[in-house]
Amino acid sequence: MLNTLHSDVTLPRRISVLGATGSIGVSTLDVLQQAGGRERFDVVALTGMGNAALLAEQAKAIGARIAVTADEANLGELTERLAGSGIQAAAGRQALIDAASEPADWVMAGIVGLAGLAPTMAAARAGATVALANKECMVSAGDLFLRETAKAGVTVVPVDSEHSAIHQCLSAEPDHTVERVIITASGGPFRTFTRDAMEGVTPDQAAGHPKWSMGRKISIDSASMFNKGLEMIEARHLFHLAPAQIEVVVHPQSIVHSAVSFTDGSMIAQLGMPDMRTPIAYALAHPSRIAVNVERLDLIKAGRLEFEAPDEARFPALRLAREAMAHGRAAGAVLNGAKEVALEAFMARRIGFLAMADIVERVMAQLAHLPAPQTLDDVHAADAEARARASAIIA
Ligand code: NDP
Ligand code: MG
């Protein structure tokens, strides 16, 4: 039935999914299956890292040509699981970039962390439309990434739900009519906690997001609101905004995914149930839409939509993101690199929850002199320096 519904929409044919085994990747493959699966799409490459079993299963189900694990230690298992399927198995960083460079019409950038930057850039250089979930591309390398995608002449469609919402609110609106974008935040599991209560929270508590089901790192980043800080920087680059045009509003129901206010006093918002398959389907079908089987928003059932100001004293990540935007240069890469190390230390229970922001703030101060990265190597160098400084503070 869905196939008939889709028959009049032109969808990209050759597809690759980077980070197929993650939360975004699994949702992407579900959307692809709903939209016609192997009958409709020519799936070029799927990539993963630790989960070779799922990667092999996904590749067989959708009829992928290549399956790549980023971890060479998993090549044996992947090859074994793909034996007889005709699907090519590969492993390692270069194999990931090679697979991303295979000609494709649409690539989902769903790898987590800065590891997603080089493969995503490779896909863009090879001419694919980039469905961008990986926010680190924008946070750590925004100017460079946009320069490269413009040079390649490819379209970047955001997948992060807030940026998908803003993209939808902005469709056909001239840039100069935009006053502000309002990025909504659920507030995470500690929205009502005092700073004292946040001191002793565990990684499992922090990973328990009240509204969205996501990967573990982004869930913990949501609890600290570092995720929202990254999203502010992401929005600045994606939509060419001045920092002062970006506002964060806490909205615990996660129904309004973001909004834009215009010079005539109008505000347009995008609403829906919190399900990443909606922004993924939007990115796949853009500039059209396809039917996708997700729970529909029932406004009567939703009943109340609440909004409140974020508390930057309890969630300093928002202030740090503003400082990074104001500073420019390499501050995005530094913030992200230091945050990654602090996050991993928190996940390993080596530091407390509140220490994450303290560490990031100190590293940003130490590395304020770093210039704006001009190449991928510059981005990785700034990231490595930030990681080293954060590790030294933690040790
Ligand atoms: P997950 O942790 O669930 O998945 C990450 C994916 O990347 C997996 O396929 C994983 O492989 C792979 N991967 C992990 N490390 C590496 C590496 N070093 N090199 C190559 N591949 C690697 O993350 P999410 O799906 O939650 O998030 C993906 C990206 O999308 C992130 O940047 C996140 O911020 C962003 N995002 C996610 C949202 C969500 O709802 N989940 C919402 C908005 C943005 P494996 O699992 O096999 O080890
Ligand atoms: Mg988001």
Tab-separated table of C-alpha atoms and ligand atoms in Angstrom:
chain	number	residue	atom	x	y	z
A	1	MET	CA	0.000	0.000	0.000
A	2	LEU	CA	2.754	2.380	0.903
A	3	ASN	CA	4.346	1.787	-2.498
A	4	THR	CA	1.279	3.140	-4.277
A	5	LEU	CA	1.196	6.104	-1.936
A	6	HIS	CA	4.789	6.831	-2.858
A	7	SER	CA	4.510	6.187	-6.549
A	8	ASP	CA	4.204	9.837	-7.541
A	9	VAL	CA	7.121	11.041	-5.373
A	10	THR	CA	10.602	11.097	-6.837
A	11	LEU	CA	12.955	9.639	-4.245
A	12	PRO	CA	16.714	9.300	-4.494
A	13	ARG	CA	17.638	5.885	-5.881
A	14	ARG	CA	21.229	5.177	-4.757
A	15	ILE	CA	21.437	5.334	-0.957
A	16	SER	CA	24.172	4.902	1.645
A	17	VAL	CA	23.659	4.881	5.396
A	18	LEU	CA	26.693	5.798	7.506
A	19	GLY	CA	26.144	4.620	11.075
A	20	ALA	CA	23.444	2.145	10.012
A	21	THR	CA	23.644	0.165	13.268
A	22	GLY	CA	22.943	3.157	15.523
A	23	SER	CA	19.715	4.713	16.663
A	24	ILE	CA	19.489	7.039	13.624
A	25	GLY	CA	20.638	4.268	11.278
A	26	VAL	CA	18.010	1.779	12.465
A	27	SER	CA	15.284	4.416	12.073
A	28	THR	CA	16.621	5.278	8.602
A	29	LEU	CA	16.473	1.655	7.477
A	30	ASP	CA	12.927	1.432	8.806
A	31	VAL	CA	11.936	4.495	6.749
A	32	LEU	CA	13.663	3.020	3.674
A	33	GLN	CA	11.796	-0.259	4.139
A	34	GLN	CA	8.512	1.605	4.545
A	35	ALA	CA	9.256	3.570	1.381
A	36	GLY	CA	9.743	0.475	-0.775
A	37	GLY	CA	12.939	-1.216	0.474
A	38	ARG	CA	15.167	-3.115	-1.952
A	39	GLU	CA	12.558	-2.886	-4.731
A	40	ARG	CA	12.779	0.860	-4.706
A	41	PHE	CA	16.311	1.674	-3.567
A	42	ASP	CA	19.730	0.677	-4.736
A	43	VAL	CA	21.571	0.594	-1.404
A	44	VAL	CA	25.251	1.193	-2.003
A	45	ALA	CA	26.857	1.033	1.453
A	46	LEU	CA	25.910	0.503	5.083
A	47	THR	CA	28.451	1.178	7.817
A	48	GLY	CA	28.742	0.349	11.502
A	49	MET	CA	31.405	-0.240	14.078
A	50	GLY	CA	30.928	-2.667	16.989
A	51	ASN	CA	27.747	-4.430	15.958
A	52	ALA	CA	28.779	-6.649	13.035
A	53	ALA	CA	25.826	-8.992	13.521
A	54	LEU	CA	23.262	-6.222	13.053
A	55	LEU	CA	25.216	-4.704	10.169
A	56	ALA	CA	25.232	-8.013	8.283
A	57	GLU	CA	21.544	-8.577	8.952
A	58	GLN	CA	20.675	-5.047	7.753
A	59	ALA	CA	22.820	-5.374	4.626
A	60	LYS	CA	21.115	-8.633	3.674
A	61	ALA	CA	17.617	-7.302	4.378
A	62	ILE	CA	18.003	-4.197	2.212
A	63	GLY	CA	20.306	-5.753	-0.393
A	64	ALA	CA	23.296	-3.473	0.175
A	65	ARG	CA	26.304	-3.763	-2.111
A	66	ILE	CA	28.963	-3.011	0.562
A	67	ALA	CA	29.008	-3.350	4.369
A	68	VAL	CA	31.815	-1.644	6.254
A	69	THR	CA	32.750	-1.871	9.900
A	70	ALA	CA	34.922	0.951	11.181
A	71	ASP	CA	36.670	-1.501	13.491
A	72	GLU	CA	39.116	-3.795	11.695
A	73	ALA	CA	38.832	-6.319	14.517
A	74	ASN	CA	35.279	-7.022	13.325
A	75	LEU	CA	36.125	-7.797	9.706
A	76	GLY	CA	36.345	-11.564	10.330
A	77	GLU	CA	32.897	-11.731	11.895
A	78	LEU	CA	31.361	-9.473	9.249
A	79	THR	CA	32.847	-11.494	6.374
A	80	GLU	CA	31.633	-14.731	7.913
A	81	ARG	CA	28.123	-13.423	8.420
A	82	LEU	CA	27.960	-12.146	4.849
A	83	ALA	CA	29.362	-15.328	3.299
A	84	GLY	CA	27.375	-16.382	0.252
A	85	SER	CA	25.338	-13.178	0.143
A	86	GLY	CA	27.398	-11.469	-2.547
A	87	ILE	CA	27.729	-8.410	-0.281
A	88	GLN	CA	31.246	-7.055	-0.075
A	89	ALA	CA	32.672	-6.727	3.465
A	90	ALA	CA	35.327	-4.149	4.374
A	91	ALA	CA	36.811	-2.623	7.510
A	92	GLY	CA	38.737	0.342	8.829
A	93	ARG	CA	38.799	4.102	8.534
A	94	GLN	CA	39.898	4.247	4.893
A	95	ALA	CA	37.340	1.615	3.860
A	96	LEU	CA	34.677	3.790	5.497
A	97	ILE	CA	35.762	6.800	3.478
A	98	ASP	CA	35.996	4.726	0.277
A	99	ALA	CA	32.468	3.396	0.792
A	100	ALA	CA	31.166	6.905	1.506
A	101	SER	CA	32.829	8.080	-1.730
A	102	GLU	CA	30.962	5.517	-3.869
A	103	PRO	CA	28.525	7.358	-6.135
A	104	ALA	CA	25.180	7.800	-4.357
A	105	ASP	CA	22.227	10.157	-4.584
A	106	TRP	CA	21.518	10.376	-0.855
A	107	VAL	CA	23.659	9.629	2.170
A	108	MET	CA	22.537	9.493	5.772
A	109	ALA	CA	25.292	10.904	8.011
A	110	GLY	CA	24.424	8.919	11.146
A	111	ILE	CA	27.848	8.170	12.646
A	112	VAL	CA	28.270	9.539	16.163
A	113	GLY	CA	31.077	11.974	16.977
A	114	LEU	CA	33.857	13.576	14.955
A	115	ALA	CA	34.508	10.163	13.366
A	116	GLY	CA	31.560	11.043	11.128
A	117	LEU	CA	33.182	14.139	9.635
A	118	ALA	CA	35.597	12.645	7.080
A	119	PRO	CA	33.161	10.051	5.663
A	120	THR	CA	30.358	12.637	5.456
A	121	MET	CA	32.632	15.085	3.682
A	122	ALA	CA	33.701	12.294	1.299
A	123	ALA	CA	30.064	11.563	0.480
A	124	ALA	CA	29.396	15.245	-0.198
A	125	ARG	CA	32.468	15.526	-2.419
A	126	ALA	CA	31.197	12.529	-4.409
A	127	GLY	CA	27.984	14.433	-5.061
A	128	ALA	CA	25.428	12.935	-2.681
A	129	THR	CA	22.682	14.900	-0.965
A	130	VAL	CA	23.630	14.785	2.704
A	131	ALA	CA	20.960	13.981	5.267
A	132	LEU	CA	22.822	15.357	8.251
A	133	ALA	CA	22.207	13.767	11.645
A	134	ASN	CA	25.848	13.967	12.775
A	135	LYS	CA	25.928	17.390	14.421
A	136	GLU	CA	29.680	17.318	15.042
A	137	CYS	CA	30.200	18.129	11.318
A	138	MET	CA	28.614	21.509	11.968
A	139	VAL	CA	29.858	22.128	15.500
A	140	SER	CA	33.521	21.299	14.928
A	141	ALA	CA	33.851	22.177	11.262
A	142	GLY	CA	30.819	24.280	10.304
A	143	ASP	CA	32.463	26.810	7.982
A	144	LEU	CA	34.714	24.229	6.355
A	145	PHE	CA	31.896	21.719	5.936
A	146	LEU	CA	29.591	24.282	4.332
A	147	ARG	CA	32.364	25.537	2.079
A	148	GLU	CA	33.055	21.988	0.872
A	149	THR	CA	29.394	21.101	0.342
A	150	ALA	CA	28.873	24.369	-1.573
A	151	LYS	CA	31.920	23.624	-3.706
A	152	ALA	CA	30.531	20.158	-4.442
A	153	GLY	CA	27.147	21.720	-5.219
A	154	VAL	CA	25.269	19.292	-2.968
A	155	THR	CA	22.256	19.835	-0.743
A	156	VAL	CA	22.462	19.367	3.022
A	157	VAL	CA	19.125	18.534	4.653
A	158	PRO	CA	19.236	18.541	8.454
A	159	VAL	CA	17.930	15.514	10.325
A	160	ASP	CA	18.342	16.715	13.914
A	161	SER	CA	14.668	17.210	14.834
A	162	GLU	CA	15.066	20.886	15.812
A	163	HIS	CA	16.906	21.739	12.602
A	164	SER	CA	14.483	19.749	10.498
A	165	ALA	CA	11.731	21.805	12.152
A	166	ILE	CA	13.513	25.081	11.392
A	167	HIS	CA	14.167	23.931	7.821
A	168	GLN	CA	10.450	23.250	7.423
A	169	CYS	CA	9.484	26.612	8.969
A	170	LEU	CA	11.872	28.417	6.618
A	171	SER	CA	10.786	26.771	3.380
A	172	ALA	CA	10.199	29.505	0.824
A	173	GLU	CA	10.784	32.334	3.328
A	174	PRO	CA	13.361	34.944	2.281
A	175	ASP	CA	16.341	35.111	4.690
A	176	HIS	CA	15.936	38.784	5.548
A	177	THR	CA	12.447	38.209	7.015
A	178	VAL	CA	13.762	35.903	9.754
A	179	GLU	CA	14.045	37.524	13.173
A	180	ARG	CA	14.830	34.654	15.500
A	181	VAL	CA	14.842	30.898	15.651
A	182	ILE	CA	13.540	29.267	18.792
A	183	ILE	CA	15.162	25.901	19.457
A	184	THR	CA	13.100	23.846	21.865
A	185	ALA	CA	14.664	21.594	24.493
A	186	SER	CA	12.889	18.931	26.527
A	187	GLY	CA	15.023	19.864	29.528
A	188	GLY	CA	16.091	16.221	29.918
A	189	PRO	CA	15.732	14.041	33.011
A	190	PHE	CA	17.157	16.697	35.382
A	191	ARG	CA	15.002	19.626	34.270
A	192	THR	CA	13.663	20.203	37.782
A	193	PHE	CA	16.765	19.067	39.724
A	194	THR	CA	18.731	21.518	41.865
A	195	ARG	CA	22.461	21.803	41.201
A	196	ASP	CA	23.082	19.884	44.424
A	197	ALA	CA	20.852	17.042	43.306
A	198	MET	CA	22.641	16.921	39.930
A	199	GLU	CA	25.993	16.491	41.682
A	200	GLY	CA	25.417	12.820	42.453
A	201	VAL	CA	23.494	11.559	39.401
A	202	THR	CA	24.662	8.369	37.661
A	203	PRO	CA	25.259	7.770	33.912
A	204	ASP	CA	22.192	5.499	33.796
A	205	GLN	CA	20.000	8.233	35.265
A	206	ALA	CA	21.444	10.748	32.812
A	207	ALA	CA	20.862	8.411	29.854
A	208	GLY	CA	17.165	8.042	30.680
A	209	HIS	CA	15.676	10.651	28.363
A	210	PRO	CA	12.041	11.406	29.178
A	211	LYS	CA	10.820	11.798	25.577
A	212	TRP	CA	13.273	10.603	22.929
A	213	SER	CA	14.882	7.199	22.440
A	214	MET	CA	18.433	7.901	21.196
A	215	GLY	CA	22.042	6.706	21.411
A	216	ARG	CA	23.602	6.775	24.892
A	217	LYS	CA	25.978	9.703	24.291
A	218	ILE	CA	23.391	12.091	22.882
A	219	SER	CA	20.982	11.102	25.675
A	220	ILE	CA	23.525	12.091	28.336
A	221	ASP	CA	24.336	15.258	26.354
A	222	SER	CA	20.623	16.055	26.529
A	223	ALA	CA	20.659	15.700	30.313
A	224	SER	CA	23.555	18.197	30.604
A	225	MET	CA	22.067	20.330	27.794
A	226	PHE	CA	25.386	20.098	25.947
A	227	ASN	CA	23.257	18.639	23.164
A	228	LYS	CA	21.285	21.879	23.046
A	229	GLY	CA	24.502	23.873	23.068
A	230	LEU	CA	25.769	21.855	20.096
A	231	GLU	CA	22.434	22.435	18.380
A	232	MET	CA	22.736	26.214	18.818
A	233	ILE	CA	26.095	26.137	17.036
A	234	GLU	CA	24.682	23.747	14.429
A	235	ALA	CA	21.769	26.131	13.741
A	236	ARG	CA	24.089	29.101	13.457
A	237	HIS	CA	25.982	27.462	10.597
A	238	LEU	CA	23.112	25.675	8.888
A	239	PHE	CA	20.861	28.724	8.703
A	240	HIS	CA	23.509	31.489	8.592
A	241	LEU	CA	22.269	33.125	11.794
A	242	ALA	CA	23.827	35.667	14.119
A	243	PRO	CA	24.223	34.214	17.640
A	244	ALA	CA	21.725	36.762	18.988
A	245	GLN	CA	19.043	35.325	16.687
A	246	ILE	CA	19.182	31.946	18.440
A	247	GLU	CA	17.002	31.361	21.472
A	248	VAL	CA	16.513	28.191	23.495
A	249	VAL	CA	13.164	27.504	25.143
A	250	VAL	CA	12.484	24.521	27.402
A	251	HIS	CA	9.399	22.604	26.284
A	252	PRO	CA	9.001	19.417	28.340
A	253	GLN	CA	6.410	17.756	26.053
A	254	SER	CA	8.767	17.692	23.010
A	255	ILE	CA	5.861	18.271	20.616
A	256	VAL	CA	6.948	21.635	19.200
A	257	HIS	CA	10.292	20.738	17.627
A	258	SER	CA	11.348	24.354	17.033
A	259	ALA	CA	9.958	27.630	15.664
A	260	VAL	CA	10.945	30.679	13.664
A	261	SER	CA	9.715	34.234	14.221
A	262	PHE	CA	9.486	36.679	11.320
A	263	THR	CA	9.663	40.441	10.864
A	264	ASP	CA	5.874	40.790	10.575
A	265	GLY	CA	5.282	39.283	14.020
A	266	SER	CA	4.368	35.787	12.759
A	267	MET	CA	5.857	32.732	14.345
A	268	ILE	CA	5.836	29.399	12.506
A	269	ALA	CA	6.455	26.210	14.451
A	270	GLN	CA	6.719	22.554	13.439
A	271	LEU	CA	4.931	19.994	15.610
A	272	GLY	CA	4.855	16.210	15.728
A	273	MET	CA	5.378	13.234	18.004
A	274	PRO	CA	9.000	12.783	19.106
A	275	ASP	CA	10.026	10.149	16.530
A	276	MET	CA	13.162	10.564	14.408
A	277	ARG	CA	11.546	8.708	11.516
A	278	THR	CA	9.616	11.902	10.696
A	279	PRO	CA	12.677	14.151	10.143
A	280	ILE	CA	14.441	11.236	8.391
A	281	ALA	CA	11.490	10.819	5.996
A	282	TYR	CA	11.486	14.581	5.433
A	283	ALA	CA	15.177	14.534	4.547
A	284	LEU	CA	14.647	11.555	2.207
A	285	ALA	CA	11.715	13.019	0.290
A	286	HIS	CA	12.639	16.713	0.398
A	287	PRO	CA	11.335	18.839	-1.309
A	288	SER	CA	8.327	16.491	-1.317
A	289	ARG	CA	6.947	14.317	1.490
A	290	ILE	CA	6.276	10.609	1.809
A	291	ALA	CA	3.861	8.663	3.966
A	292	VAL	CA	5.522	7.145	6.997
A	293	ASN	CA	3.983	5.004	9.651
A	294	VAL	CA	4.621	6.873	12.922
A	295	GLU	CA	2.236	7.781	15.704
A	296	ARG	CA	0.181	10.818	14.734
A	297	LEU	CA	0.067	13.874	16.958
A	298	ASP	CA	-3.328	14.266	18.616
A	299	LEU	CA	-3.545	17.833	19.901
A	300	ILE	CA	-6.491	17.075	22.194
A	301	LYS	CA	-4.583	14.167	23.753
A	302	ALA	CA	-1.453	16.315	24.058
A	303	GLY	CA	-3.629	18.821	25.912
A	304	ARG	CA	-1.059	21.239	27.287
A	305	LEU	CA	2.122	22.526	25.737
A	306	GLU	CA	4.395	24.251	28.266
A	307	PHE	CA	7.371	26.530	27.710
A	308	GLU	CA	9.908	27.877	30.168
A	309	ALA	CA	13.201	29.743	30.125
A	310	PRO	CA	16.319	27.563	30.429
A	311	ASP	CA	18.378	28.003	33.585
A	312	GLU	CA	21.970	28.675	32.521
A	313	ALA	CA	23.185	28.511	36.116
A	314	ARG	CA	22.126	24.853	36.378
A	315	PHE	CA	22.921	24.138	32.709
A	316	PRO	CA	26.149	26.047	31.927
A	317	ALA	CA	26.490	24.184	28.603
A	318	LEU	CA	24.166	26.764	27.039
A	319	ARG	CA	26.377	29.642	28.163
A	320	LEU	CA	29.478	27.818	26.917
A	321	ALA	CA	27.878	27.327	23.499
A	322	ARG	CA	27.088	31.040	23.332
A	323	GLU	CA	30.676	31.840	24.263
A	324	ALA	CA	31.925	29.463	21.570
A	325	MET	CA	29.716	31.159	18.973
A	326	ALA	CA	30.867	34.622	20.049
A	327	HIS	CA	34.510	33.572	20.000
A	328	GLY	CA	34.376	31.737	16.653
A	329	ARG	CA	37.796	30.478	15.475
A	330	ALA	CA	38.251	26.859	16.638
A	331	ALA	CA	35.944	27.200	19.641
A	332	GLY	CA	33.318	24.774	18.291
A	333	ALA	CA	35.892	22.032	17.733
A	334	VAL	CA	37.438	22.713	21.136
A	335	LEU	CA	34.098	22.668	22.951
A	336	ASN	CA	33.125	19.401	21.263
A	337	GLY	CA	36.498	17.671	21.779
A	338	ALA	CA	36.670	18.595	25.469
A	339	LYS	CA	33.023	17.644	25.950
A	340	GLU	CA	33.615	14.193	24.395
A	341	VAL	CA	36.427	13.422	26.844
A	342	ALA	CA	34.442	14.766	29.796
A	343	LEU	CA	31.411	12.748	28.690
A	344	GLU	CA	33.453	9.548	28.427
A	345	ALA	CA	34.951	10.187	31.882
A	346	PHE	CA	31.456	10.703	33.303
A	347	MET	CA	30.213	7.529	31.593
A	348	ALA	CA	33.154	5.664	33.164
A	349	ARG	CA	32.215	7.242	36.537
A	350	ARG	CA	35.596	8.950	36.805
A	351	ILE	CA	34.074	12.422	37.213
A	352	GLY	CA	30.739	13.773	38.396
A	353	PHE	CA	27.978	15.139	36.188
A	354	LEU	CA	28.665	18.816	36.920
A	355	ALA	CA	32.393	18.457	36.321
A	356	MET	CA	31.749	18.022	32.583
A	357	ALA	CA	30.913	21.698	32.047
A	358	ASP	CA	33.776	22.850	34.314
A	359	ILE	CA	36.276	20.872	32.255
A	360	VAL	CA	34.938	22.182	28.952
A	361	GLU	CA	35.077	25.760	30.239
A	362	ARG	CA	38.704	25.399	31.336
A	363	VAL	CA	39.789	23.842	28.044
A	364	MET	CA	38.012	26.574	26.054
A	365	ALA	CA	39.918	29.197	28.038
A	366	GLN	CA	43.237	27.388	27.476
A	367	LEU	CA	42.717	27.043	23.722
A	368	ALA	CA	41.138	30.404	22.906
A	369	HIS	CA	44.141	31.236	20.725
A	370	LEU	CA	43.600	28.403	18.207
A	371	PRO	CA	42.766	29.773	14.741
A	372	ALA	CA	39.754	28.795	12.627
A	373	PRO	CA	40.345	25.361	11.050
A	374	GLN	CA	40.849	25.525	7.278
A	375	THR	CA	41.223	21.808	6.562
A	376	LEU	CA	40.060	18.483	7.967
A	377	ASP	CA	43.523	18.070	9.507
A	378	ASP	CA	43.126	21.412	11.311
A	379	VAL	CA	39.789	20.257	12.736
A	380	HIS	CA	41.295	16.999	13.945
A	381	ALA	CA	44.297	18.856	15.399
A	382	ALA	CA	42.047	21.241	17.379
A	383	ASP	CA	39.961	18.281	18.523
A	384	ALA	CA	43.066	16.336	19.593
A	385	GLU	CA	44.463	19.330	21.489
A	386	ALA	CA	41.145	19.834	23.302
A	387	ARG	CA	40.985	16.136	24.154
A	388	ALA	CA	44.547	16.179	25.494
A	389	ARG	CA	43.845	19.237	27.682
A	390	ALA	CA	40.618	17.716	29.015
A	391	SER	CA	42.369	14.411	29.759
A	392	ALA	CA	45.138	16.268	31.613
A	393	ILE	CA	42.591	18.097	33.780
A	394	ILE	CA	40.777	14.845	34.579
A	395	ALA	CA	44.017	13.027	35.430
B	1	NDP	P1	24.445	5.716	18.149
B	1	NDP	O1	25.497	5.653	19.160
B	1	NDP	O2	23.146	5.030	18.398
B	1	NDP	O3	25.004	5.153	16.735
B	1	NDP	C1	26.220	5.586	16.214
B	1	NDP	C2	26.581	4.870	14.926
B	1	NDP	O4	27.931	5.200	14.570
B	1	NDP	C3	26.555	3.353	15.018
B	1	NDP	O5	26.288	2.818	13.740
B	1	NDP	C4	27.981	3.024	15.440
B	1	NDP	O6	28.328	1.683	15.140
B	1	NDP	C5	28.746	4.011	14.599
B	1	NDP	N1	30.034	4.419	15.167
B	1	NDP	C6	30.329	4.638	16.468
B	1	NDP	N2	31.608	5.050	16.596
B	1	NDP	C7	32.136	5.068	15.350
B	1	NDP	C8	33.421	5.383	14.829
B	1	NDP	N3	34.435	5.766	15.615
B	1	NDP	N4	33.610	5.305	13.491
B	1	NDP	C9	32.608	4.925	12.673
B	1	NDP	N5	31.374	4.588	13.104
B	1	NDP	C10	31.143	4.668	14.435
B	1	NDP	O7	24.218	7.257	17.832
B	1	NDP	P2	22.883	7.987	17.343
B	1	NDP	O8	22.271	7.232	16.224
B	1	NDP	O9	22.076	8.355	18.504
B	1	NDP	O10	23.488	9.356	16.790
B	1	NDP	C11	24.181	9.467	15.554
B	1	NDP	C12	24.429	10.946	15.267
B	1	NDP	O11	23.169	11.577	15.064
B	1	NDP	C13	25.101	11.700	16.429
B	1	NDP	O12	25.960	12.662	15.909
B	1	NDP	C14	23.929	12.351	17.163
B	1	NDP	O13	24.311	13.523	17.815
B	1	NDP	C15	23.007	12.650	15.994
B	1	NDP	N6	21.584	12.714	16.353
B	1	NDP	C16	20.961	11.630	16.889
B	1	NDP	C17	19.623	11.684	17.248
B	1	NDP	C18	18.903	10.486	17.774
B	1	NDP	O14	17.688	10.518	17.936
B	1	NDP	N7	19.555	9.380	18.051
B	1	NDP	C19	18.846	12.928	17.095
B	1	NDP	C20	19.595	13.996	16.484
B	1	NDP	C21	20.919	13.891	16.131
B	1	NDP	P3	28.029	0.449	16.191
B	1	NDP	O15	26.738	0.734	16.849
B	1	NDP	O16	27.978	-0.740	15.258
B	1	NDP	O17	29.173	0.405	17.128
B	2	MG	MG	18.038	17.401	18.435
